[in-house]
Coordinates of C-alpha atoms in Angstrom, one line a residue:
M32 CA 8.4 -14.1 46.2
T33 CA 9.0 -11.9 49.2
P34 CA 6.2 -9.2 49.7
A35 CA 7.5 -5.6 49.5
R36 CA 6.8 -5.0 53.1
H37 CA 9.2 -7.2 54.2
F38 CA 12.0 -5.3 52.5
A39 CA 13.8 -2.8 54.5
S40 CA 12.3 0.1 52.2
P41 CA 10.1 0.8 49.3
A42 CA 13.6 1.7 47.5
E43 CA 14.8 -1.9 47.9
A44 CA 12.0 -3.4 47.0
L45 CA 11.7 -1.7 43.8
G46 CA 15.2 -2.6 43.1
Y47 CA 14.0 -6.3 43.5
A48 CA 11.2 -5.7 41.0
L49 CA 13.6 -4.2 38.6
M50 CA 15.5 -7.3 38.8
L51 CA 12.6 -9.5 38.4
H52 CA 11.7 -7.3 35.0
Q53 CA 15.3 -7.8 33.8
D54 CA 14.9 -11.4 34.2
G55 CA 11.8 -11.7 32.3
R56 CA 9.3 -12.6 35.6
H57 CA 7.2 -9.6 34.5
A58 CA 4.4 -11.0 36.5
D59 CA 6.3 -11.1 39.5
C60 CA 7.8 -7.8 39.1
G61 CA 4.2 -6.5 38.9
A62 CA 3.3 -8.2 42.0
V63 CA 6.1 -6.4 44.1
C64 CA 5.2 -3.1 42.4
R65 CA 1.5 -3.7 43.4
A66 CA 2.7 -4.5 47.0
I67 CA 5.0 -1.5 47.1
L68 CA 1.7 0.7 45.9
A69 CA -0.4 -0.7 48.6
V70 CA 1.9 1.0 51.3
R71 CA 2.6 4.1 49.1
P72 CA 0.2 4.8 46.4
D73 CA 2.1 7.8 45.6
H74 CA 5.3 5.9 44.5
H75 CA 5.9 6.9 41.1
G76 CA 8.8 4.4 40.3
A77 CA 6.3 1.5 41.4
S78 CA 3.7 2.8 39.3
F79 CA 6.2 3.3 36.1
L80 CA 7.7 -0.2 36.3
L81 CA 4.3 -1.5 37.0
G82 CA 3.3 -0.1 33.6
V83 CA 6.2 -1.4 32.2
A84 CA 5.5 -4.9 33.4
A85 CA 2.1 -4.8 32.1
F86 CA 3.2 -3.7 28.5
A87 CA 5.5 -6.9 28.4
L88 CA 2.7 -9.3 29.5
G89 CA 0.5 -7.7 26.7
R90 CA -2.0 -5.9 29.0
V91 CA -1.7 -2.5 26.8
E92 CA -4.8 -0.9 28.7
D93 CA -3.4 -1.6 32.1
S94 CA 0.2 -0.2 30.9
Q95 CA -1.4 3.0 29.5
R96 CA -3.4 3.3 33.0
H97 CA -0.2 3.0 35.1
L98 CA 1.9 5.3 32.8
A99 CA -0.9 8.1 33.1
I100 CA -0.8 7.7 36.9
T101 CA 3.0 8.0 36.9
L102 CA 3.0 11.3 34.9
A103 CA 0.1 12.6 37.1
L104 CA 2.5 11.8 40.1
K105 CA 5.5 13.3 38.6
P106 CA 5.2 15.3 35.5
D107 CA 8.8 15.6 34.7
L108 CA 9.5 11.9 34.6
A109 CA 10.9 11.9 30.7
D110 CA 11.0 7.8 30.6
A111 CA 7.4 7.8 31.1
F112 CA 6.6 9.9 28.5
F113 CA 8.9 8.0 26.3
N114 CA 7.4 4.8 27.2
L115 CA 3.9 6.1 26.9
A116 CA 4.6 7.6 23.5
L117 CA 5.6 4.4 22.3
L118 CA 2.6 2.6 23.5
L119 CA 0.2 5.1 22.0
R120 CA 2.1 5.0 18.7
G121 CA 1.5 1.5 18.6
R122 CA -2.2 2.1 19.1
S123 CA -2.2 4.4 16.0
R124 CA -2.7 7.4 18.2
L125 CA 0.0 9.4 16.4
A126 CA -0.9 13.1 17.4
E127 CA -0.8 12.2 21.2
A128 CA 2.3 10.0 20.8
A129 CA 4.4 12.5 18.8
A130 CA 3.5 15.4 21.5
L131 CA 4.5 13.1 24.3
Q132 CA 7.8 12.2 22.4
A133 CA 8.4 15.7 22.3
R134 CA 7.7 16.8 25.8
A135 CA 10.0 14.0 27.0
I136 CA 12.9 15.1 24.6
R137 CA 12.6 18.6 26.1
L138 CA 12.3 17.5 29.6
A139 CA 15.5 15.5 29.3
P140 CA 17.5 16.2 26.3
G141 CA 20.5 14.1 27.8
Q142 CA 18.5 11.3 27.6
A143 CA 17.6 11.9 23.9
D144 CA 19.5 9.6 22.2
A145 CA 19.5 9.3 18.3
E146 CA 17.2 6.4 18.5
R147 CA 14.4 8.7 20.6
I148 CA 14.8 11.6 18.0
V149 CA 14.6 9.5 15.0
T150 CA 11.4 7.9 16.5
L151 CA 9.8 11.6 16.9
G152 CA 10.7 12.2 13.5
A153 CA 9.1 9.0 12.1
M154 CA 5.9 10.0 13.8
L155 CA 5.8 13.7 12.7
R156 CA 6.6 12.2 9.0
E157 CA 3.6 9.6 9.5
L158 CA 1.4 12.8 10.5
G159 CA 2.2 14.5 7.5
R160 CA 4.1 17.1 9.3
I161 CA 7.0 16.9 6.9
A162 CA 9.0 20.1 7.7
E163 CA 9.0 19.2 11.2
A164 CA 10.1 15.7 10.5
R165 CA 13.0 17.2 8.2
A166 CA 14.6 19.4 11.0
V167 CA 14.1 16.5 13.5
H168 CA 16.1 14.1 11.4
R169 CA 18.6 16.6 10.3
R170 CA 19.1 16.6 14.3
A171 CA 19.2 13.0 14.5
V172 CA 21.9 12.5 11.6
A173 CA 24.0 15.6 13.1
Q174 CA 24.2 13.8 16.6
A175 CA 24.6 10.3 15.5
P176 CA 26.2 10.3 11.9
D177 CA 26.9 6.9 11.6
D178 CA 23.4 5.5 12.7
A179 CA 22.0 3.7 9.9
E180 CA 18.2 3.9 11.2
A181 CA 18.7 7.7 11.3
W182 CA 19.7 8.2 7.4
R183 CA 16.8 5.6 6.7
E184 CA 14.1 7.5 8.5
C185 CA 16.0 11.0 6.9
G186 CA 15.4 9.3 3.4
H187 CA 11.8 8.8 3.9
T188 CA 11.4 12.3 5.0
L189 CA 13.4 13.4 2.1
R190 CA 11.1 11.2 -0.4
D191 CA 8.1 12.6 1.1
E192 CA 9.4 16.2 0.6
G193 CA 9.9 15.1 -3.2
Q194 CA 13.5 15.2 -2.8
L195 CA 14.3 12.0 -4.4
G196 CA 17.9 12.2 -5.4
A197 CA 18.7 13.3 -1.7
A198 CA 16.5 10.5 -0.7
A199 CA 18.4 7.8 -2.6
A200 CA 21.8 9.1 -1.2
A201 CA 20.4 8.9 2.4
Y202 CA 19.2 5.5 1.5
G203 CA 22.5 4.3 0.1
R204 CA 24.3 5.7 3.2
A205 CA 22.0 3.8 5.5
Y206 CA 22.7 0.5 3.8
R207 CA 26.5 1.2 3.7
L208 CA 26.3 1.9 7.5
D209 CA 24.3 -1.5 8.4
P210 CA 24.2 -3.8 5.2
S211 CA 22.1 -6.3 7.7
R212 CA 19.3 -3.7 6.8
T213 CA 18.6 -4.9 3.3
E214 CA 15.3 -3.0 2.8
S215 CA 17.7 0.2 2.7
L216 CA 18.2 -1.3 -1.0
G217 CA 14.7 -1.3 -2.2
D218 CA 14.0 2.0 -0.6
R219 CA 17.1 3.3 -2.6
L220 CA 15.8 1.9 -5.8
F221 CA 12.4 3.2 -5.3
A222 CA 13.6 6.8 -4.8
A223 CA 16.2 6.4 -7.6
L224 CA 13.0 4.9 -10.2
S225 CA 10.6 7.8 -8.8
H226 CA 12.9 10.2 -10.3
C227 CA 14.1 8.3 -13.3
D228 CA 17.8 8.0 -12.2
W229 CA 19.0 4.5 -13.6
N230 CA 22.9 4.8 -12.6
T231 CA 22.7 2.4 -9.9
Y232 CA 19.6 0.4 -11.5
D233 CA 21.4 -2.7 -12.5
D234 CA 23.7 -3.1 -9.5
L235 CA 20.6 -2.7 -7.0
C236 CA 18.5 -5.3 -9.1
R237 CA 21.2 -7.6 -8.7
Q238 CA 21.7 -6.8 -5.1
I239 CA 17.8 -7.1 -4.1
L240 CA 17.5 -10.6 -6.1
A241 CA 20.7 -12.0 -4.3
V242 CA 18.6 -10.9 -1.1
I243 CA 15.3 -13.0 -2.4
D244 CA 17.2 -15.8 -3.3
S245 CA 19.5 -16.2 -0.5
G246 CA 16.9 -15.5 1.9
R247 CA 19.4 -13.3 4.0
G248 CA 17.2 -10.3 4.4
I249 CA 14.2 -8.3 3.7
A250 CA 13.1 -7.3 0.2
L251 CA 10.3 -4.7 0.0
P252 CA 7.4 -6.7 -1.7
L253 CA 6.1 -3.6 -3.7
L254 CA 9.7 -2.9 -5.1
T255 CA 9.9 -6.6 -6.3
L256 CA 7.0 -6.1 -8.7
M257 CA 8.8 -3.7 -10.3
I258 CA 11.9 -5.3 -11.6
D259 CA 12.5 -8.3 -13.1
T260 CA 11.3 -11.1 -10.7
S261 CA 9.4 -14.4 -10.9
A262 CA 6.2 -15.3 -9.3
A263 CA 8.3 -17.6 -6.9
Q264 CA 10.6 -14.8 -6.0
Q265 CA 7.7 -12.5 -5.2
D266 CA 6.2 -15.2 -2.9
R267 CA 9.7 -15.8 -1.4
A268 CA 9.9 -11.9 -0.6
A269 CA 6.5 -11.6 0.8
R270 CA 6.7 -14.5 3.2
H271 CA 9.9 -13.2 4.5
F272 CA 8.7 -9.8 4.8
H273 CA 5.4 -10.7 6.6
R274 CA 7.5 -12.9 9.2
A275 CA 10.0 -10.1 9.8
V276 CA 8.0 -7.0 9.6
V277 CA 4.4 -7.4 9.6
Q278 CA 3.8 -10.1 12.4
P279 CA 6.1 -8.0 14.9
A280 CA 3.9 -5.3 14.4
A281 CA 1.0 -6.7 16.0
L282 CA 0.5 -5.7 19.5
P283 CA 1.1 -8.2 22.2
Q284 CA -2.6 -9.5 22.6
A285 CA -3.0 -9.7 19.0
A286 CA -3.6 -13.4 18.9
A287 CA -6.4 -13.1 21.4
T288 CA -10.2 -13.5 20.2
V289 CA -11.6 -13.7 16.4
P290 CA -14.7 -11.9 15.9
V291 CA -17.6 -14.4 15.9
A292 CA -20.3 -13.7 13.1
R293 CA -23.6 -15.4 13.0
P294 CA -23.7 -18.6 10.7
L295 CA -25.1 -17.9 7.3
G296 CA -28.8 -18.2 7.5
A297 CA -29.1 -18.0 11.3
P298 CA -32.1 -15.9 12.8
S299 CA -31.0 -12.6 13.1
G300 CA -32.1 -9.0 12.4
D301 CA -30.2 -8.9 9.1
G302 CA -32.1 -11.4 7.5
G303 CA -29.3 -13.6 6.9
R304 CA -27.3 -11.1 4.7
I305 CA -23.4 -11.4 4.6
T306 CA -21.9 -8.3 6.0
V307 CA -18.8 -7.4 4.0
A308 CA -16.1 -4.7 5.4
Y309 CA -13.8 -2.8 3.0
L310 CA -10.4 -1.9 4.6
S311 CA -8.5 1.0 3.2
A312 CA -6.5 4.1 3.5
D313 CA -7.8 5.3 -0.1
F314 CA -11.5 6.3 0.5
H315 CA -10.7 9.7 -1.5
E316 CA -9.7 11.1 -4.5
H317 CA -7.4 8.2 -5.6
A318 CA -7.0 5.4 -8.1
T319 CA -8.5 2.8 -5.9
A320 CA -11.5 5.0 -5.4
Y321 CA -11.6 5.6 -9.2
L322 CA -12.2 2.3 -9.8
A323 CA -14.4 0.8 -7.1
A324 CA -16.7 3.5 -6.3
E325 CA -19.4 2.1 -8.3
L326 CA -19.1 -1.3 -7.0
F327 CA -19.8 -0.2 -3.4
E328 CA -22.9 1.4 -4.6
L329 CA -24.1 -1.6 -6.7
H330 CA -24.0 -4.3 -3.9
D331 CA -27.3 -6.1 -4.0
R332 CA -28.4 -4.9 -0.4
D333 CA -31.1 -7.6 -0.1
R334 CA -28.0 -10.3 0.0
F335 CA -25.2 -8.1 1.4
R336 CA -24.6 -5.3 4.1
V337 CA -21.5 -3.4 2.9
V338 CA -19.2 -1.8 5.5
A339 CA -16.2 0.9 5.0
C340 CA -13.2 1.2 7.3
S341 CA -11.1 4.1 6.5
Y342 CA -7.8 4.9 7.8
G343 CA -6.8 7.6 5.2
P344 CA -7.4 11.3 5.2
D345 CA -11.0 12.8 4.6
D346 CA -9.9 15.2 1.7
G347 CA -13.5 16.7 1.6
S348 CA -13.7 15.9 -1.9
P349 CA -16.7 15.0 -4.0
M350 CA -15.5 11.2 -4.3
R351 CA -15.2 11.2 -0.2
R352 CA -18.7 12.4 -0.1
R353 CA -19.6 9.7 -2.8
L354 CA -18.1 7.1 -0.9
E355 CA -19.6 7.7 2.3
A356 CA -23.2 7.7 0.8
A357 CA -22.2 4.4 -0.9
F358 CA -21.6 2.1 2.2
D359 CA -24.5 1.2 4.5
A360 CA -21.9 2.1 7.4
F361 CA -18.8 4.4 6.9
H362 CA -16.3 4.4 10.0
D363 CA -13.5 6.4 10.1
I364 CA -10.9 4.6 12.2
R365 CA -7.9 6.9 12.0
G366 CA -6.1 6.8 15.5
S367 CA -8.1 3.5 16.3
D368 CA -5.9 0.8 17.5
P369 CA -6.5 -2.7 16.4
D370 CA -8.4 -3.8 19.4
A371 CA -11.1 -1.0 18.7
V372 CA -11.0 -1.8 15.0
Q373 CA -12.0 -5.4 15.6
A374 CA -14.5 -4.5 18.3
R375 CA -16.3 -2.1 15.7
L376 CA -16.2 -5.0 13.2
T377 CA -17.5 -7.4 15.8
A378 CA -20.2 -5.1 16.7
E379 CA -21.2 -4.9 13.0
G380 CA -21.3 -8.5 12.7
V381 CA -18.6 -8.5 9.7
H382 CA -18.4 -11.9 7.9
I383 CA -16.0 -11.2 5.3
L384 CA -13.0 -8.3 5.5
V385 CA -11.5 -7.2 1.9
D386 CA -8.4 -5.4 2.6
L387 CA -7.8 -2.9 -0.6
K388 CA -4.2 -2.1 0.4
G389 CA -1.8 -4.9 0.5
Y390 CA 2.0 -3.9 0.8
T391 CA 1.4 -0.3 -0.6
R392 CA 2.0 3.2 0.9
H393 CA 0.3 4.1 4.1
V394 CA -0.8 0.4 5.0
R395 CA -1.3 -0.6 8.7
F396 CA 0.9 -3.4 9.4
D397 CA -1.0 -3.6 12.7
L398 CA -4.3 -4.6 11.1
L399 CA -2.8 -6.9 8.6
A400 CA -1.0 -8.7 11.3
R401 CA -3.9 -10.3 12.9
R402 CA -7.3 -11.7 12.2
L403 CA -10.3 -9.3 12.5
A404 CA -12.7 -11.3 10.9
P405 CA -13.8 -14.6 10.2
V406 CA -12.9 -14.7 6.4
Q407 CA -10.2 -12.2 5.1
V408 CA -9.7 -11.3 1.2
A409 CA -6.9 -9.5 -0.5
Y410 CA -8.1 -7.4 -3.6
L411 CA -7.5 -4.6 -5.9
G412 CA -4.7 -2.5 -4.2
Y413 CA -1.9 -4.9 -4.4
P414 CA -1.0 -6.9 -7.5
G415 CA 0.6 -10.0 -5.9
T416 CA 0.6 -12.5 -2.8
M417 CA 0.9 -11.1 0.8
G418 CA 2.7 -14.4 1.8
S419 CA 0.5 -14.6 4.8
D420 CA -2.1 -16.9 6.4
V421 CA -4.0 -14.0 7.5
M422 CA -5.2 -13.6 4.1
D423 CA -7.6 -16.7 3.3
Y424 CA -8.2 -15.4 -0.5
V425 CA -7.0 -13.1 -3.1
I426 CA -9.2 -12.1 -5.9
G427 CA -8.1 -12.3 -9.7
D428 CA -8.9 -13.5 -13.0
R429 CA -7.5 -16.3 -15.4
F430 CA -4.8 -13.7 -16.9
V431 CA -3.5 -12.2 -13.6
T432 CA -3.8 -15.5 -11.4
P433 CA -4.1 -18.6 -13.8
P434 CA -4.6 -22.0 -11.7
E435 CA -1.0 -22.7 -12.1
H436 CA 0.0 -19.7 -10.2
Q437 CA -1.3 -21.3 -6.9
P438 CA 1.8 -22.5 -5.7
H439 CA 3.2 -19.0 -5.5
Y440 CA 0.4 -17.9 -3.3
R441 CA -0.3 -18.4 0.5
E442 CA -3.7 -17.3 -0.2
R443 CA -6.5 -19.2 -2.0
L444 CA -6.9 -17.8 -5.9
V445 CA -10.5 -17.0 -6.6
I446 CA -10.9 -16.7 -10.4
L447 CA -13.4 -14.1 -11.9
P448 CA -14.6 -14.8 -15.3
D449 CA -13.7 -11.6 -17.0
S450 CA -11.7 -9.3 -15.1
Y451 CA -10.6 -9.0 -11.6
Q452 CA -10.7 -5.3 -11.8
A453 CA -13.8 -3.3 -10.7
N454 CA -14.6 -0.1 -13.2
D455 CA -16.6 2.6 -12.6
R456 CA -18.9 3.9 -15.4
C457 CA -19.5 7.2 -13.8
R458 CA -16.3 8.4 -14.8
P459 CA -16.3 11.8 -16.6
L460 CA -16.3 11.7 -20.6
D461 CA -17.8 15.2 -21.4
A462 CA -14.8 17.6 -19.8
P463 CA -13.7 19.9 -22.6
V464 CA -10.7 18.6 -24.7
P465 CA -7.7 21.1 -24.3
D466 CA -5.9 21.8 -27.5
R467 CA -2.4 20.5 -28.1
A468 CA -0.6 23.7 -27.6
A469 CA -2.0 24.1 -24.2
C470 CA -0.7 20.9 -23.3
G471 CA 2.7 21.4 -24.7
L472 CA 2.2 19.1 -27.9
P473 CA 3.2 20.1 -31.2
P474 CA 0.5 21.3 -33.7
D475 CA 1.1 18.0 -35.5
G476 CA 2.9 14.5 -35.6
F477 CA 2.0 11.2 -33.8
V478 CA 1.4 11.4 -29.9
F479 CA 2.5 8.4 -28.1
C480 CA 1.2 8.7 -24.5
A481 CA 2.9 6.8 -21.5
F482 CA 0.8 8.3 -18.3
N483 CA 1.8 5.2 -16.0
A484 CA 3.6 6.6 -12.7
P485 CA 7.4 7.4 -13.4
F486 CA 8.6 4.7 -10.8
K487 CA 7.3 2.3 -13.4
I488 CA 9.6 3.3 -15.9
T489 CA 12.7 1.0 -16.5
P490 CA 15.7 1.6 -18.6
S491 CA 14.9 -1.2 -20.8
M492 CA 11.5 0.0 -21.5
F493 CA 12.4 3.5 -21.9
G494 CA 15.1 2.3 -24.6
V495 CA 12.2 0.7 -26.3
W496 CA 10.2 3.9 -26.3
M497 CA 12.9 5.9 -27.6
R498 CA 13.7 3.2 -30.6
V499 CA 10.1 3.7 -31.2
L500 CA 10.6 7.4 -31.4
A501 CA 13.5 7.1 -33.8
R502 CA 11.4 4.8 -36.2
V503 CA 8.3 7.2 -36.2
P504 CA 9.6 10.5 -37.6
G505 CA 7.9 13.7 -36.1
S506 CA 6.3 11.8 -32.9
V507 CA 6.5 12.8 -29.2
L508 CA 6.2 10.7 -25.9
W509 CA 3.8 12.2 -23.7
L510 CA 4.6 11.4 -20.0
Q511 CA 3.3 12.1 -16.5
R512 CA 5.5 14.6 -14.6
A513 CA 6.6 13.5 -11.1
G514 CA 9.2 16.4 -10.7
R515 CA 11.7 18.6 -12.4
E516 CA 14.5 16.0 -11.4
S517 CA 12.6 12.8 -13.2
A518 CA 12.0 15.1 -16.5
D519 CA 15.6 16.3 -16.4
N520 CA 16.9 12.9 -16.2
L521 CA 14.5 11.4 -18.7
R522 CA 15.5 14.1 -21.5
R523 CA 19.2 13.1 -20.7
E524 CA 18.3 9.7 -21.2
A525 CA 16.7 10.5 -24.5
A526 CA 19.7 12.4 -25.6
R527 CA 21.9 9.5 -24.7
R528 CA 20.1 7.5 -26.9
G529 CA 19.9 9.8 -30.1
V530 CA 16.5 11.6 -29.6
D531 CA 15.7 14.9 -29.5
P532 CA 15.0 15.8 -25.8
D533 CA 12.4 18.2 -27.0
R534 CA 10.3 15.2 -28.1
L535 CA 9.5 14.3 -24.7
V536 CA 6.5 16.2 -23.5
F537 CA 5.5 16.1 -19.6
A538 CA 1.9 16.3 -18.2
P539 CA 1.1 18.1 -14.9
H540 CA -1.3 16.6 -12.7
R541 CA -4.9 17.7 -13.3
P542 CA -8.1 16.8 -11.6
Q543 CA -9.6 13.4 -12.7
A544 CA -11.9 15.0 -15.6
E545 CA -9.5 17.3 -17.1
H546 CA -7.0 14.2 -16.8
L547 CA -9.4 12.1 -18.5
A548 CA -10.0 14.5 -21.4
R549 CA -6.4 14.6 -22.3
Y550 CA -6.6 11.1 -23.4
R551 CA -8.2 12.2 -26.6
L552 CA -5.4 14.2 -28.0
A553 CA -3.2 10.9 -27.7
D554 CA -2.8 8.4 -30.5
L555 CA -1.4 5.3 -28.9
F556 CA -1.0 4.3 -25.2
L557 CA 2.3 2.6 -24.6
D558 CA 2.2 0.7 -21.4
S559 CA 5.1 -0.1 -18.9
F560 CA 6.6 -3.3 -17.7
P561 CA 7.2 -5.2 -15.5
Y562 CA 4.8 -3.3 -13.7
T563 CA 2.0 -2.5 -16.1
G564 CA -0.9 -0.1 -16.0
H565 CA -3.9 -0.5 -13.8
T566 CA -6.2 2.6 -13.4
T567 CA -4.0 4.1 -16.1
V568 CA -4.9 1.5 -18.6
S569 CA -8.7 1.6 -17.8
D570 CA -8.9 5.1 -18.1
A571 CA -7.2 5.1 -21.5
L572 CA -9.6 2.4 -22.7
W573 CA -12.6 4.1 -21.2
M574 CA -11.5 7.3 -23.3
G575 CA -11.2 5.1 -26.6
L576 CA -7.5 5.2 -26.7
P577 CA -5.8 1.9 -27.7
V578 CA -3.1 0.4 -25.4
V579 CA 0.1 -1.7 -26.5
T580 CA 1.3 -4.1 -23.6
R581 CA 3.5 -6.8 -22.9
M582 CA 2.2 -9.8 -20.8
G583 CA 4.8 -11.1 -18.3
G584 CA 4.6 -14.1 -15.8
T585 CA 3.6 -12.2 -12.6
F586 CA 0.3 -10.6 -11.5
A587 CA 1.4 -7.0 -11.9
S588 CA 2.8 -7.8 -15.5
R589 CA -0.3 -9.3 -16.7
V590 CA -2.8 -6.7 -15.5
A591 CA -3.0 -4.8 -18.8
A592 CA -3.4 -7.9 -20.7
G593 CA -6.2 -8.7 -18.9
L594 CA -7.8 -5.6 -19.1
L595 CA -7.5 -5.6 -22.8
S596 CA -8.9 -9.1 -23.2
A597 CA -11.9 -8.0 -21.2
V598 CA -12.6 -4.7 -23.3
G599 CA -12.3 -6.9 -26.4
L600 CA -8.8 -5.7 -27.8
P601 CA -6.4 -8.8 -27.4
E602 CA -4.6 -7.7 -30.6
T603 CA -2.3 -5.1 -28.7
V604 CA -1.1 -7.7 -26.4
T605 CA 2.7 -8.8 -26.7
T606 CA 4.7 -11.2 -25.1
T607 CA 8.5 -9.8 -25.9
L608 CA 9.8 -6.2 -26.0
D609 CA 10.8 -6.9 -29.8
D610 CA 7.4 -7.7 -30.4
Y611 CA 5.9 -4.6 -28.5
E612 CA 8.2 -2.1 -30.1
A613 CA 7.2 -3.6 -33.7
L614 CA 3.5 -3.3 -33.1
A615 CA 3.8 0.1 -31.7
V616 CA 5.8 1.5 -34.9
R617 CA 3.3 -0.4 -37.3
L618 CA 0.2 0.9 -35.6
A619 CA 1.9 4.5 -35.9
G620 CA 2.0 3.9 -39.8
E621 CA -1.8 2.5 -39.7
P622 CA -4.3 5.1 -38.9
A623 CA -7.0 3.4 -40.3
V624 CA -6.3 0.6 -37.9
L625 CA -6.2 2.9 -35.0
V626 CA -9.5 4.4 -36.1
G627 CA -11.1 0.8 -35.9
F628 CA -9.7 0.2 -32.4
R629 CA -11.0 3.4 -31.2
H630 CA -14.5 2.9 -32.5
R631 CA -14.3 -0.8 -30.8
L632 CA -13.4 0.9 -27.6
V633 CA -16.2 3.8 -27.8
A634 CA -18.6 0.8 -28.2
A635 CA -17.2 -1.3 -25.7
R636 CA -18.3 1.1 -23.1
A637 CA -21.8 -0.1 -23.2
T638 CA -20.9 -3.8 -24.3
A639 CA -17.7 -5.0 -22.9
P640 CA -17.4 -7.0 -19.7
L641 CA -14.7 -4.8 -18.5
F642 CA -17.4 -2.0 -18.1
D643 CA -20.2 -3.9 -16.9
S644 CA -20.0 -2.9 -13.4
P645 CA -23.3 -4.9 -12.6
R646 CA -22.2 -8.1 -14.0
F647 CA -18.8 -7.5 -12.3
T648 CA -20.6 -7.2 -8.9
R649 CA -22.5 -10.1 -9.4
H650 CA -19.7 -12.2 -10.2
L651 CA -17.7 -10.8 -7.0
E652 CA -21.0 -11.3 -4.9
H653 CA -20.8 -14.7 -5.8
A654 CA -17.4 -15.0 -5.0
Y655 CA -18.3 -13.8 -1.4
R656 CA -21.0 -16.1 -0.9
T657 CA -19.1 -18.7 -1.7
M658 CA -16.2 -18.1 0.7
W659 CA -18.8 -17.9 3.2
E660 CA -20.7 -21.1 2.8
R661 CA -17.5 -22.8 3.1
H662 CA -16.5 -21.2 6.1
A663 CA -20.0 -21.8 7.8
A664 CA -19.9 -25.2 6.9
G665 CA -16.5 -25.4 8.7
L666 CA -14.4 -25.9 5.4
P667 CA -10.9 -24.4 4.8
P668 CA -10.4 -21.9 2.2
Q669 CA -10.1 -23.6 -1.3
S670 CA -9.2 -22.0 -4.7
F671 CA -12.1 -21.9 -7.1
T672 CA -13.3 -20.2 -10.3
V673 CA -16.6 -18.0 -10.3
P674 CA -18.7 -19.4 -13.3
P675 CA -19.7 -16.4 -15.9
L676 CA -23.3 -15.2 -15.8

């Protein structure tokens, strides 16, 4: 390579460096740029290109430094702002990235194509600045009405605003503009399910199943749990999603070092304890926290050190304060890039990382894409496989992950003896019970309760519920309200099935204690399918409310069945919709049987394995110790069953 000083001018040398960069010779490009800067330290073009080349080589810190120098030399260089914004976004420094992106667009509106505008809108949405994101995406679709990504991002913002019908329409347009982006099908179906609009349900399900079976595109893993899929189909969708979406989210240097933890029993200041880090965005008022708070408190500190890594909001709630106190160390890693998170975990000497999110909302793919600890475990937040070797184990039980399901998981199955689900015995029991009128319930009549999220309601299950209402005179169905659109749609569906819409009653959101107290007014909980209840079913059982469920063939469709077994009420588990309907109708006519079930559930708070939090914690700790002992012995992950205490 000819040194830059042999060129007629720095401009000629920079042109050569740019050619090298375009040819993929990034190291040579960087060498020419450094030669230019040795002669002209104030050459902003060489500094900018050096930053771009450094990023292409995976040297993110160097890239950030050179781009910052560029902006100090030429504060109006829009391209430098655009590049630095993308770099900071990749390092989860969203607020800074959005500010730089917006400044670049103001500096050079002519360079602000739809892609750059859409990127700004996505950053604002991820920051929770929804109104600003909506305005930006409105500009993007106006500027480029045939841009599929602009419409998809517009759909995301409309969804976050609660405009679910408009979101579904935007996703539909995105898919029509670019049918290769098959994830838009899942986005559209989720928006439609969330506001209970089933007009396109069958067609969308057929298309998504065709995507999974053909392998011709991306099917959103969470969406596959909500429709009629097999465990094998969910596995295929997750594997493809990880390859296509998660792995590319890793920073260029993500395959670098793995934190080295001390072998178990080696001399150390922690006395040979195992350090377990829990990773989540849900350490606040959230269903995951409602289940797991006591688990974190009960870990045996003589044998385990427990760390939290939180990348979700601090809502200032009592639950957040309780969680902060439950861990030996609580790290707020919002805005921390993967390297910083890895350095934090290494400094903590973490042996086992437990991811509590999986493919659910607000997950950080940049963290899932790399190995942050020697042993990594998927638990609680996502009822299915991650489709990745990055996770060594998944925590389950004999119901949700029976041994014969191992072929459908990349992770090794760890089968707990009672239930995979943690439970918190501190859930409030003594909040005042509201009267029926205050909840919109009639003064008498049987109350069926279905408090699972509206997106879990499928047309076939709703049809079963309407037939149950028709067969139980005077009964009502008490549902969770998600918005006016969903309520109106469900009322129309009820009328279409010959049921008076007034027999549907909608429960608004309430704080946890008030919400739990409402369960005492219901007579029987009707579970959803194929995505059965998790926290909602545990809540119902904790409050003494019997639950009718159907057990299917996948993790998500078997959770409620496992919970009922662990609480000692297997009689209410069915395996077909016909049996489900018949059982719900029969129990509505047998009040003495329901009273007996209630008494059993009240007694189960103190006796059933489902609510025996110390027993559950010891089982989980046994699992962690087994995992670590295999790793310390140089053995690969292997499925195993934890023996009962």
